[in-house]
PDB file of C-alpha atoms and ligand atoms in Angstrom:
ATOM      1  CA  UNK A  25     108.240  37.528 156.050  1.00 94.00           C
ATOM      2  CA  UNK A  26     107.163  37.564 159.711  1.00 96.00           C
ATOM      3  CA  UNK A  27     104.097  39.616 158.809  1.00 97.00           C
ATOM      4  CA  UNK A  28     103.283  37.212 155.970  1.00 95.00           C
ATOM      5  CA  UNK A  29     103.567  34.231 158.349  1.00 96.00           C
ATOM      6  CA  UNK A  30     101.166  36.022 160.690  1.00 97.00           C
ATOM      7  CA  UNK A  31      98.708  36.631 157.825  1.00 96.00           C
ATOM      8  CA  UNK A  32      98.878  32.963 156.874  1.00 94.00           C
ATOM      9  CA  UNK A  33      98.208  31.886 160.463  1.00 96.00           C
ATOM     10  CA  UNK A  34      95.157  34.140 160.614  1.00 95.00           C
ATOM     11  CA  UNK A  35      93.919  32.969 157.227  1.00 92.00           C
ATOM     12  CA  UNK A  36      93.822  29.320 158.316  1.00 94.00           C
ATOM     13  CA  UNK A  37      92.974  30.122 161.941  1.00 95.00           C
ATOM     14  CA  UNK A  38      95.904  28.739 163.890  1.00 95.00           C
ATOM     15  CA  UNK A  39      97.422  30.273 167.011  1.00 95.00           C
ATOM     16  CA  UNK A  40     100.971  31.495 166.370  1.00 97.00           C
ATOM     17  CA  UNK A  41     103.740  32.585 168.712  1.00 97.00           C
ATOM     18  CA  UNK A  42     106.395  33.868 166.346  1.00 98.00           C
ATOM     19  CA  UNK A  43     109.995  33.533 167.569  1.00 97.00           C
ATOM     20  CA  UNK A  44     112.301  35.802 165.546  1.00 97.00           C
ATOM     21  CA  UNK A  45     115.564  33.940 165.943  1.00 97.00           C
ATOM     22  CA  UNK A  46     119.080  35.211 166.477  1.00 97.00           C
ATOM     23  CA  UNK A  47     121.627  33.272 164.423  1.00 97.00           C
ATOM     24  CA  UNK A  48     124.970  34.982 164.156  1.00 95.00           C
ATOM     25  CA  UNK A  49     127.894  32.577 163.880  1.00 95.00           C
ATOM     26  CA  UNK A  50     128.925  29.184 162.575  1.00 94.00           C
ATOM     27  CA  UNK A  51     130.231  27.651 165.813  1.00 94.00           C
ATOM     28  CA  UNK A  52     131.390  28.086 169.398  1.00 94.00           C
ATOM     29  CA  UNK A  53     134.750  29.356 168.150  1.00 93.00           C
ATOM     30  CA  UNK A  54     133.018  32.307 166.450  1.00 92.00           C
ATOM     31  CA  UNK A  55     133.701  31.064 162.920  1.00 93.00           C
ATOM     32  CA  UNK A  56     131.656  32.813 160.211  1.00 93.00           C
ATOM     33  CA  UNK A  57     128.530  31.233 158.771  1.00 94.00           C
ATOM     34  CA  UNK A  58     128.940  28.747 155.950  1.00 93.00           C
ATOM     35  CA  UNK A  59     127.346  29.667 152.637  1.00 93.00           C
ATOM     36  CA  UNK A  60     124.328  27.423 153.270  1.00 91.00           C
ATOM     37  CA  UNK A  61     123.774  29.022 156.684  1.00 90.00           C
ATOM     38  CA  UNK A  62     123.920  32.599 155.448  1.00 93.00           C
ATOM     39  CA  UNK A  63     120.182  32.754 154.748  1.00 92.00           C
ATOM     40  CA  UNK A  64     119.606  32.322 158.524  1.00 92.00           C
ATOM     41  CA  UNK A  65     121.911  35.211 159.474  1.00 95.00           C
ATOM     42  CA  UNK A  66     120.432  37.839 161.779  1.00 96.00           C
ATOM     43  CA  UNK A  67     121.720  40.504 164.164  1.00 96.00           C
ATOM     44  CA  UNK A  68     120.342  41.551 167.572  1.00 95.00           C
ATOM     45  CA  UNK A  69     119.238  44.865 165.987  1.00 96.00           C
ATOM     46  CA  UNK A  70     117.250  43.105 163.256  1.00 96.00           C
ATOM     47  CA  UNK A  71     115.619  40.698 165.731  1.00 97.00           C
ATOM     48  CA  UNK A  72     114.718  43.587 168.048  1.00 96.00           C
ATOM     49  CA  UNK A  73     113.111  45.416 165.123  1.00 97.00           C
ATOM     50  CA  UNK A  74     111.101  42.380 163.971  1.00 97.00           C
ATOM     51  CA  UNK A  75     109.879  41.806 167.526  1.00 97.00           C
ATOM     52  CA  UNK A  76     108.737  45.383 168.036  1.00 96.00           C
ATOM     53  CA  UNK A  77     107.129  45.716 164.575  1.00 97.00           C
ATOM     54  CA  UNK A  78     105.224  42.423 164.730  1.00 97.00           C
ATOM     55  CA  UNK A  79     104.188  43.079 168.326  1.00 96.00           C
ATOM     56  CA  UNK A  80     102.658  46.433 167.447  1.00 97.00           C
ATOM     57  CA  UNK A  81     101.077  45.108 164.223  1.00 97.00           C
ATOM     58  CA  UNK A  82      99.463  42.212 166.131  1.00 97.00           C
ATOM     59  CA  UNK A  83      98.488  44.028 169.336  1.00 95.00           C
ATOM     60  CA  UNK A  84      94.764  43.549 168.667  1.00 94.00           C
ATOM     61  CA  UNK A  85      95.039  40.051 167.212  1.00 93.00           C
ATOM     62  CA  UNK A  86      94.404  37.314 169.800  1.00 92.00           C
ATOM     63  CA  UNK A  87      95.743  34.500 167.592  1.00 95.00           C
ATOM     64  CA  UNK A  88      99.190  36.055 167.140  1.00 97.00           C
ATOM     65  CA  UNK A  89     101.928  36.803 169.644  1.00 96.00           C
ATOM     66  CA  UNK A  90     105.700  37.226 169.676  1.00 97.00           C
ATOM     67  CA  UNK A  91     108.616  35.824 171.651  1.00 97.00           C
ATOM     68  CA  UNK A  92     112.353  35.519 171.061  1.00 97.00           C
ATOM     69  CA  UNK A  93     114.415  32.670 169.632  1.00 98.00           C
ATOM     70  CA  UNK A  94     118.110  32.148 170.249  1.00 97.00           C
ATOM     71  CA  UNK A  95     119.008  29.500 167.731  1.00 97.00           C
ATOM     72  CA  UNK A  96     121.537  27.618 169.863  1.00 97.00           C
ATOM     73  CA  UNK A  97     124.616  28.247 172.010  1.00 97.00           C
ATOM     74  CA  UNK A  98     126.672  27.323 168.964  1.00 95.00           C
ATOM     75  CA  UNK A  99     125.082  30.038 166.778  1.00 96.00           C
ATOM     76  CA  UNK A 100     124.586  32.759 169.414  1.00 96.00           C
ATOM     77  CA  UNK A 101     126.975  34.495 171.793  1.00 94.00           C
ATOM     78  CA  UNK A 102     124.952  35.021 174.995  1.00 94.00           C
ATOM     79  CA  UNK A 103     126.775  38.309 175.579  1.00 93.00           C
ATOM     80  CA  UNK A 104     125.499  39.877 172.357  1.00 91.00           C
ATOM     81  CA  UNK A 105     121.996  38.544 173.145  1.00 93.00           C
ATOM     82  CA  UNK A 106     121.846  40.104 176.600  1.00 93.00           C
ATOM     83  CA  UNK A 107     120.085  43.344 175.544  1.00 92.00           C
ATOM     84  CA  UNK A 108     117.465  41.367 173.654  1.00 94.00           C
ATOM     85  CA  UNK A 109     116.964  39.114 176.657  1.00 95.00           C
ATOM     86  CA  UNK A 110     116.539  41.954 179.126  1.00 93.00           C
ATOM     87  CA  UNK A 111     114.044  43.742 176.834  1.00 90.00           C
ATOM     88  CA  UNK A 112     112.081  40.536 176.234  1.00 85.00           C
ATOM     89  CA  UNK A 113     108.705  40.013 177.895  1.00 88.00           C
ATOM     90  CA  UNK A 114     107.410  36.961 176.000  1.00 93.00           C
ATOM     91  CA  UNK A 115     108.760  33.414 175.829  1.00 97.00           C
ATOM     92  CA  UNK A 116     112.403  32.676 174.962  1.00 98.00           C
ATOM     93  CA  UNK A 117     113.309  29.500 173.075  1.00 98.00           C
ATOM     94  CA  UNK A 118     116.714  27.948 172.417  1.00 98.00           C
ATOM     95  CA  UNK A 119     117.751  24.587 170.958  1.00 97.00           C
ATOM     96  CA  UNK A 120     120.258  23.123 173.384  1.00 98.00           C
ATOM     97  CA  UNK A 121     122.155  19.875 174.068  1.00 97.00           C
ATOM     98  CA  UNK A 122     120.619  18.403 170.936  1.00 96.00           C
ATOM     99  CA  UNK A 123     123.560  16.199 169.964  1.00 96.00           C
ATOM    100  CA  UNK A 124     126.628  14.743 171.685  1.00 96.00           C
ATOM    101  CA  UNK A 125     128.842  16.664 169.270  1.00 95.00           C
ATOM    102  CA  UNK A 126     127.379  19.955 170.512  1.00 96.00           C
ATOM    103  CA  UNK A 127     128.050  18.911 174.124  1.00 97.00           C
ATOM    104  CA  UNK A 128     131.679  18.065 173.290  1.00 97.00           C
ATOM    105  CA  UNK A 129     132.246  21.346 171.434  1.00 96.00           C
ATOM    106  CA  UNK A 130     130.667  23.350 174.234  1.00 97.00           C
ATOM    107  CA  UNK A 131     132.861  21.665 176.867  1.00 98.00           C
ATOM    108  CA  UNK A 132     135.934  22.255 174.690  1.00 97.00           C
ATOM    109  CA  UNK A 133     135.237  25.972 174.170  1.00 96.00           C
ATOM    110  CA  UNK A 134     133.591  27.199 177.365  1.00 95.00           C
ATOM    111  CA  UNK A 135     134.540  24.432 179.829  1.00 97.00           C
ATOM    112  CA  UNK A 136     130.957  23.500 180.673  1.00 98.00           C
ATOM    113  CA  UNK A 137     128.158  21.388 179.234  1.00 98.00           C
ATOM    114  CA  UNK A 138     125.493  23.334 177.242  1.00 98.00           C
ATOM    115  CA  UNK A 139     122.637  23.388 179.781  1.00 98.00           C
ATOM    116  CA  UNK A 140     125.087  23.858 182.657  1.00 98.00           C
ATOM    117  CA  UNK A 141     126.600  26.821 180.796  1.00 98.00           C
ATOM    118  CA  UNK A 142     123.209  28.327 179.914  1.00 98.00           C
ATOM    119  CA  UNK A 143     121.971  28.068 183.517  1.00 98.00           C
ATOM    120  CA  UNK A 144     125.156  29.672 184.836  1.00 97.00           C
ATOM    121  CA  UNK A 145     125.285  32.559 182.327  1.00 96.00           C
ATOM    122  CA  UNK A 146     121.641  33.567 182.015  1.00 95.00           C
ATOM    123  CA  UNK A 147     118.667  33.942 184.263  1.00 95.00           C
ATOM    124  CA  UNK A 148     116.720  30.962 182.892  1.00 97.00           C
ATOM    125  CA  UNK A 149     113.197  31.051 184.329  1.00 96.00           C
ATOM    126  CA  UNK A 150     109.659  29.963 183.440  1.00 96.00           C
ATOM    127  CA  UNK A 151     109.655  32.152 180.319  1.00 96.00           C
ATOM    128  CA  UNK A 152     112.230  29.837 178.771  1.00 98.00           C
ATOM    129  CA  UNK A 153     111.724  26.786 176.585  1.00 98.00           C
ATOM    130  CA  UNK A 154     114.830  24.605 176.234  1.00 98.00           C
ATOM    131  CA  UNK A 155     114.211  22.684 173.035  1.00 98.00           C
ATOM    132  CA  UNK A 156     115.501  19.062 173.027  1.00 98.00           C
ATOM    133  CA  UNK A 157     117.822  19.283 176.080  1.00 98.00           C
ATOM    134  CA  UNK A 158     118.503  15.640 175.278  1.00 98.00           C
ATOM    135  CA  UNK A 159     121.970  15.248 176.750  1.00 98.00           C
ATOM    136  CA  UNK A 160     121.874  16.214 180.435  1.00 98.00           C
ATOM    137  CA  UNK A 161     123.925  15.289 183.478  1.00 98.00           C
ATOM    138  CA  UNK A 162     122.075  14.627 186.756  1.00 98.00           C
ATOM    139  CA  UNK A 163     122.851  18.127 188.023  1.00 98.00           C
ATOM    140  CA  UNK A 164     121.643  19.673 184.751  1.00 98.00           C
ATOM    141  CA  UNK A 165     118.375  17.714 185.075  1.00 98.00           C
ATOM    142  CA  UNK A 166     117.880  19.106 188.599  1.00 98.00           C
ATOM    143  CA  UNK A 167     118.934  22.652 187.642  1.00 98.00           C
ATOM    144  CA  UNK A 168     116.681  22.775 184.618  1.00 98.00           C
ATOM    145  CA  UNK A 169     113.682  21.433 186.598  1.00 98.00           C
ATOM    146  CA  UNK A 170     114.338  23.999 189.340  1.00 98.00           C
ATOM    147  CA  UNK A 171     114.527  26.893 186.855  1.00 98.00           C
ATOM    148  CA  UNK A 172     110.844  26.468 185.896  1.00 98.00           C
ATOM    149  CA  UNK A 173     111.770  26.349 182.193  1.00 98.00           C
ATOM    150  CA  UNK A 174     109.851  24.063 179.847  1.00 98.00           C
ATOM    151  CA  UNK A 175     111.701  21.254 178.070  1.00 98.00           C
ATOM    152  CA  UNK A 176     110.564  21.446 174.428  1.00 98.00           C
ATOM    153  CA  UNK A 177     110.697  17.771 173.503  1.00 98.00           C
ATOM    154  CA  UNK A 178     110.461  16.763 169.838  1.00 98.00           C
ATOM    155  CA  UNK A 179     110.500  12.955 170.035  1.00 97.00           C
ATOM    156  CA  UNK A 180     109.721  12.264 166.361  1.00 97.00           C
ATOM    157  CA  UNK A 181     112.482  14.550 165.074  1.00 97.00           C
ATOM    158  CA  UNK A 182     114.908  13.337 167.740  1.00 97.00           C
ATOM    159  CA  UNK A 183     114.191   9.742 166.624  1.00 97.00           C
ATOM    160  CA  UNK A 184     114.365  10.701 162.945  1.00 97.00           C
ATOM    161  CA  UNK A 185     117.786  12.311 163.409  1.00 96.00           C
ATOM    162  CA  UNK A 186     119.024   9.628 165.822  1.00 96.00           C
ATOM    163  CA  UNK A 187     119.866  12.245 168.436  1.00 97.00           C
ATOM    164  CA  UNK A 188     119.005  10.416 171.669  1.00 96.00           C
ATOM    165  CA  UNK A 189     116.385  10.212 174.437  1.00 97.00           C
ATOM    166  CA  UNK A 190     115.542  12.877 176.984  1.00 97.00           C
ATOM    167  CA  UNK A 191     115.934  11.735 180.652  1.00 96.00           C
ATOM    168  CA  UNK A 192     112.215  12.116 181.319  1.00 96.00           C
ATOM    169  CA  UNK A 193     111.819  10.065 184.526  1.00 94.00           C
ATOM    170  CA  UNK A 194     114.419  11.891 186.652  1.00 95.00           C
ATOM    171  CA  UNK A 195     113.285  15.223 185.203  1.00 97.00           C
ATOM    172  CA  UNK A 196     109.594  14.828 186.061  1.00 95.00           C
ATOM    173  CA  UNK A 197     110.505  13.412 189.464  1.00 94.00           C
ATOM    174  CA  UNK A 198     112.365  16.687 190.066  1.00 95.00           C
ATOM    175  CA  UNK A 199     109.190  18.581 189.111  1.00 95.00           C
ATOM    176  CA  UNK A 200     110.368  19.503 185.595  1.00 97.00           C
ATOM    177  CA  UNK A 201     107.903  20.790 183.006  1.00 98.00           C
ATOM    178  CA  UNK A 202     107.761  19.720 179.388  1.00 98.00           C
ATOM    179  CA  UNK A 203     105.844  20.345 176.193  1.00 98.00           C
ATOM    180  CA  UNK A 204     106.096  18.750 172.770  1.00 97.00           C
ATOM    181  CA  UNK A 205     107.059  20.292 169.472  1.00 96.00           C
ATOM    182  CA  UNK A 206     107.635  19.141 165.925  1.00 94.00           C
ATOM    183  CA  UNK A 207     111.079  20.763 165.256  1.00 93.00           C
ATOM    184  CA  UNK A 208     111.461  19.411 161.713  1.00 91.00           C
ATOM    185  CA  UNK A 209     108.367  18.810 159.605  1.00 86.00           C
ATOM    186  CA  UNK A 210     108.985  15.111 159.012  1.00 93.00           C
ATOM    187  CA  UNK A 211     105.596  14.285 160.575  1.00 94.00           C
ATOM    188  CA  UNK A 212     103.216  16.693 162.302  1.00 93.00           C
ATOM    189  CA  UNK A 213     101.132  14.823 164.877  1.00 93.00           C
ATOM    190  CA  UNK A 214     100.890  15.679 168.567  1.00 94.00           C
ATOM    191  CA  UNK A 215      99.418  12.218 169.215  1.00 95.00           C
ATOM    192  CA  UNK A 216     102.388  10.485 167.666  1.00 96.00           C
ATOM    193  CA  UNK A 217     104.817  12.807 169.442  1.00 97.00           C
ATOM    194  CA  UNK A 218     103.378  11.705 172.794  1.00 97.00           C
ATOM    195  CA  UNK A 219     103.350   8.041 171.746  1.00 97.00           C
ATOM    196  CA  UNK A 220     106.969   8.209 170.573  1.00 97.00           C
ATOM    197  CA  UNK A 221     107.968  10.016 173.774  1.00 97.00           C
ATOM    198  CA  UNK A 222     106.434   7.357 176.021  1.00 97.00           C
ATOM    199  CA  UNK A 223     107.550   4.341 173.983  1.00 97.00           C
ATOM    200  CA  UNK A 224     111.112   5.660 173.725  1.00 97.00           C
ATOM    201  CA  UNK A 225     111.224   5.902 177.508  1.00 96.00           C
ATOM    202  CA  UNK A 226     109.754   2.408 177.949  1.00 95.00           C
ATOM    203  CA  UNK A 227     112.300   0.869 175.589  1.00 95.00           C
ATOM    204  CA  UNK A 228     115.166   2.730 177.206  1.00 93.00           C
ATOM    205  CA  UNK A 229     114.256   2.084 180.850  1.00 92.00           C
ATOM    206  CA  UNK A 230     112.650  -1.359 180.330  1.00 94.00           C
ATOM    207  CA  UNK A 231     109.622  -0.268 182.364  1.00 91.00           C
ATOM    208  CA  UNK A 232     105.952   0.380 181.620  1.00 90.00           C
ATOM    209  CA  UNK A 233     104.105   3.663 182.176  1.00 88.00           C
ATOM    210  CA  UNK A 234     107.579   5.201 182.087  1.00 87.00           C
ATOM    211  CA  UNK A 235     106.575   8.872 182.006  1.00 85.00           C
ATOM    212  CA  UNK A 236     104.364   8.828 185.105  1.00 87.00           C
ATOM    213  CA  UNK A 237     106.189  10.257 188.132  1.00 85.00           C
ATOM    214  CA  UNK A 238     107.018   7.797 190.932  1.00 81.00           C
ATOM    215  CA  UNK A 239     104.040   6.908 193.160  1.00 80.00           C
ATOM    216  CA  UNK A 240     101.605   8.172 190.496  1.00 81.00           C
ATOM    217  CA  UNK A 241      98.926   5.774 189.349  1.00 83.00           C
ATOM    218  CA  UNK A 242      96.414   6.204 186.576  1.00 89.00           C
ATOM    219  CA  UNK A 243      96.345   6.986 182.908  1.00 94.00           C
ATOM    220  CA  UNK A 244      99.644   7.576 181.136  1.00 96.00           C
ATOM    221  CA  UNK A 245      97.834   9.163 178.193  1.00 96.00           C
ATOM    222  CA  UNK A 246      95.871  11.565 180.394  1.00 96.00           C
ATOM    223  CA  UNK A 247      98.953  12.549 182.341  1.00 96.00           C
ATOM    224  CA  UNK A 248     101.129  13.061 179.230  1.00 96.00           C
ATOM    225  CA  UNK A 249      98.388  15.060 177.519  1.00 96.00           C
ATOM    226  CA  UNK A 250      97.823  17.458 180.430  1.00 95.00           C
ATOM    227  CA  UNK A 251     101.535  17.950 181.098  1.00 96.00           C
ATOM    228  CA  UNK A 252     102.277  18.628 177.438  1.00 97.00           C
ATOM    229  CA  UNK A 253      99.298  20.973 177.153  1.00 95.00           C
ATOM    230  CA  UNK A 254     100.442  23.025 180.136  1.00 95.00           C
ATOM    231  CA  UNK A 255     104.082  23.055 178.991  1.00 97.00           C
ATOM    232  CA  UNK A 256     102.971  23.980 175.485  1.00 97.00           C
ATOM    233  CA  UNK A 257     100.855  26.917 176.555  1.00 95.00           C
ATOM    234  CA  UNK A 258     103.744  28.193 178.700  1.00 96.00           C
ATOM    235  CA  UNK A 259     106.172  27.824 175.794  1.00 97.00           C
ATOM    236  CA  UNK A 260     103.724  29.799 173.622  1.00 96.00           C
ATOM    237  CA  UNK A 261     103.423  32.513 176.271  1.00 95.00           C
ATOM    238  CA  UNK A 262      99.651  32.012 176.756  1.00 93.00           C
ATOM    239  CA  UNK A 263      98.755  33.173 180.238  1.00 87.00           C
ATOM    240  CA  UNK A 264      95.067  32.482 180.590  1.00 82.00           C
ATOM    241  CA  UNK A 265      94.219  29.057 179.328  1.00 84.00           C
ATOM    242  CA  UNK A 266      91.498  26.430 179.346  1.00 86.00           C
ATOM    243  CA  UNK A 267      87.786  26.816 180.057  1.00 89.00           C
ATOM    244  CA  UNK A 268      88.087  30.105 181.930  1.00 91.00           C
ATOM    245  CA  UNK A 269      86.752  33.594 181.273  1.00 91.00           C
ATOM    246  CA  UNK A 270      89.148  35.616 179.128  1.00 88.00           C
ATOM    247  CA  UNK A 271      91.028  32.629 177.678  1.00 90.00           C
ATOM    248  CA  UNK A 272      91.161  32.144 173.926  1.00 90.00           C
ATOM    249  CA  UNK A 273      88.444  29.677 172.927  1.00 93.00           C
ATOM    250  CA  UNK A 274      90.570  26.825 171.538  1.00 94.00           C
ATOM    251  CA  UNK A 275      88.838  23.446 171.602  1.00 94.00           C
ATOM    252  CA  UNK A 276      89.352  20.116 169.936  1.00 94.00           C
ATOM    253  CA  UNK A 277      86.546  17.534 169.591  1.00 96.00           C
ATOM    254  CA  UNK A 278      87.675  13.934 169.224  1.00 96.00           C
ATOM    255  CA  UNK A 279      85.919  11.487 166.922  1.00 95.00           C
ATOM    256  CA  UNK A 280      84.782   8.459 168.894  1.00 92.00           C
ATOM    257  CA  UNK A 281      84.405   6.465 165.684  1.00 93.00           C
ATOM    258  CA  UNK A 282      88.159   6.678 165.069  1.00 93.00           C
ATOM    259  CA  UNK A 283      89.026   5.258 168.503  1.00 94.00           C
ATOM    260  CA  UNK A 284      89.653   1.513 168.724  1.00 91.00           C
ATOM    261  CA  UNK A 285      86.771   0.831 171.155  1.00 94.00           C
ATOM    262  CA  UNK A 286      83.355   2.427 171.685  1.00 94.00           C
ATOM    263  CA  UNK A 287      82.036   3.792 174.986  1.00 95.00           C
ATOM    264  CA  UNK A 288      85.439   4.809 176.360  1.00 96.00           C
ATOM    265  CA  UNK A 289      85.219   7.262 179.242  1.00 95.00           C
ATOM    266  CA  UNK A 290      87.411  10.011 180.715  1.00 95.00           C
ATOM    267  CA  UNK A 291      91.178   9.455 180.379  1.00 96.00           C
ATOM    268  CA  UNK A 292      90.670   6.143 178.572  1.00 96.00           C
ATOM    269  CA  UNK A 293      89.737   8.337 175.578  1.00 96.00           C
ATOM    270  CA  UNK A 294      93.170  10.014 175.695  1.00 96.00           C
ATOM    271  CA  UNK A 295      94.961   6.679 176.183  1.00 96.00           C
ATOM    272  CA  UNK A 296      93.181   5.346 173.100  1.00 96.00           C
ATOM    273  CA  UNK A 297      93.817   8.532 171.092  1.00 96.00           C
ATOM    274  CA  UNK A 298      97.554   8.454 171.849  1.00 96.00           C
ATOM    275  CA  UNK A 299      98.346   4.737 171.875  1.00 96.00           C
ATOM    276  CA  UNK A 300      95.591   3.042 169.904  1.00 94.00           C
ATOM    277  CA  UNK A 301      94.605   5.205 166.936  1.00 92.00           C
ATOM    278  CA  UNK A 302      95.921   4.773 163.431  1.00 89.00           C
ATOM    279  CA  UNK A 303      95.066   8.341 162.484  1.00 88.00           C
ATOM    280  CA  UNK A 304      94.633  11.527 164.544  1.00 89.00           C
ATOM    281  CA  UNK A 305      91.110  11.069 165.967  1.00 93.00           C
ATOM    282  CA  UNK A 306      90.158  14.735 165.526  1.00 96.00           C
ATOM    283  CA  UNK A 307      86.654  15.665 164.430  1.00 97.00           C
ATOM    284  CA  UNK A 308      86.321  19.412 165.000  1.00 98.00           C
ATOM    285  CA  UNK A 309      88.676  22.233 165.949  1.00 97.00           C
ATOM    286  CA  UNK A 310      87.646  25.593 167.348  1.00 96.00           C
ATOM    287  CA  UNK A 311      90.419  28.197 167.403  1.00 96.00           C
ATOM    288  CA  UNK A 312      90.001  31.728 168.695  1.00 93.00           C
ATOM    289  CA  UNK A 313      86.251  31.078 169.028  1.00 94.00           C
ATOM    290  CA  UNK A 314      85.739  30.044 165.395  1.00 96.00           C
ATOM    291  CA  UNK A 315      85.256  26.575 163.967  1.00 97.00           C
ATOM    292  CA  UNK A 316      88.159  25.890 161.608  1.00 97.00           C
ATOM    293  CA  UNK A 317      87.812  22.126 161.192  1.00 97.00           C
ATOM    294  CA  UNK A 318      84.441  20.336 160.938  1.00 98.00           C
ATOM    295  CA  UNK A 319      84.064  16.584 160.450  1.00 96.00           C
ATOM    296  CA  UNK A 320      87.824  16.160 160.029  1.00 94.00           C
ATOM    297  CA  UNK A 321      88.118  18.765 157.280  1.00 96.00           C
ATOM    298  CA  UNK A 322      89.520  22.284 157.437  1.00 97.00           C
ATOM    299  CA  UNK A 323      86.765  24.589 156.177  1.00 97.00           C
ATOM    300  CA  UNK A 324      89.093  26.132 153.631  1.00 95.00           C
ATOM    301  CA  UNK A 325      91.054  23.003 152.813  1.00 96.00           C
ATOM    302  CA  UNK A 326      90.695  22.995 149.023  1.00 97.00           C
ATOM    303  CA  UNK A 327      91.847  26.592 148.576  1.00 95.00           C
ATOM    304  CA  UNK A 328      94.716  26.216 151.077  1.00 93.00           C
ATOM    305  CA  UNK A 329      95.917  22.966 149.482  1.00 95.00           C
ATOM    306  CA  UNK A 330      95.778  24.454 145.990  1.00 97.00           C
ATOM    307  CA  UNK A 331      97.713  27.569 147.069  1.00 93.00           C
ATOM    308  CA  UNK A 332     100.335  25.409 148.798  1.00 92.00           C
ATOM    309  CA  UNK A 333     100.827  23.178 145.749  1.00 96.00           C
ATOM    310  CA  UNK A 334     101.064  26.224 143.485  1.00 97.00           C
ATOM    311  CA  UNK A 335     103.740  27.785 145.700  1.00 94.00           C
ATOM    312  CA  UNK A 336     105.783  24.567 145.917  1.00 96.00           C
ATOM    313  CA  UNK A 337     105.750  24.297 142.115  1.00 97.00           C
ATOM    314  CA  UNK A 338     107.116  27.855 141.866  1.00 97.00           C
ATOM    315  CA  UNK A 339     109.817  27.144 144.477  1.00 95.00           C
ATOM    316  CA  UNK A 340     110.848  23.939 142.682  1.00 96.00           C
ATOM    317  CA  UNK A 341     110.789  25.803 139.368  1.00 92.00           C
ATOM    318  CA  UNK A 342     108.518  23.174 137.747  1.00 87.00           C
TER     319      UNK A 342
HETATM  320 ZN1   ZN B 291     116.476  21.356 166.944  1.00 52.86          ZN
END
């Protein structure tokens, strides 16, 4: 399945960092998986094998790379994951402190809050992406920022599931890094993720330009975009990045006609794209040095859409 996902990513031309994910138990108390969870079940041996096989299959493929996923503290015992972690060279992702219930269960079973426990038991560093990390104490905010890990924020999913708001202002004031992700597939839009992130913070803190660190003036959109881009490339394990020799040629051209005002300049374009556009204002996308989207249309859109619809019909048994 991992190899098939990689083939699909290459066929449409999208960068992929695959995260084979350890999922071994039903809860902190070590209870077995429920029937509905059994399809996720993996062992450290299986994950290690998928990582090494995909890594060697994709060694010459710039669009594809491999990291490691630990599903959550609830589903993974950090002790059984320790060999995987020490062998791991790419990024490591874990969903953590996603809901209050998880925090309560973690405190009840290990005597510490999830991020506090993770930071104390494992060498969390800049390879790590802590997805959600919504429910943090002040010392967890500081510890996570200090670790160099990326907070993998998924504001649309977190809003959709009613899970809470990440403490962004104290975290960025401590120098914390963040990226954005989709988590569920309820709506895939990086622009809307950034808008939801910023507006959630404004509503919660009753301030404006809530994400900008203290003493920082300027464009909220530009700042959010650059922070999320840097956090995202770290979370994907991309080392060289941007308009530099040796980096993968990934570019996105925005469509001025879809922005609310003409003649916008510099960061005002990003402010308008994030806060003022009804649809993603994307015109062209270059990925791995090849144009994949021209004039708002994926070059292979008809065939991809037809194959997707065909597959969904089979899965739904229609
Ligand atoms: Zn999640």
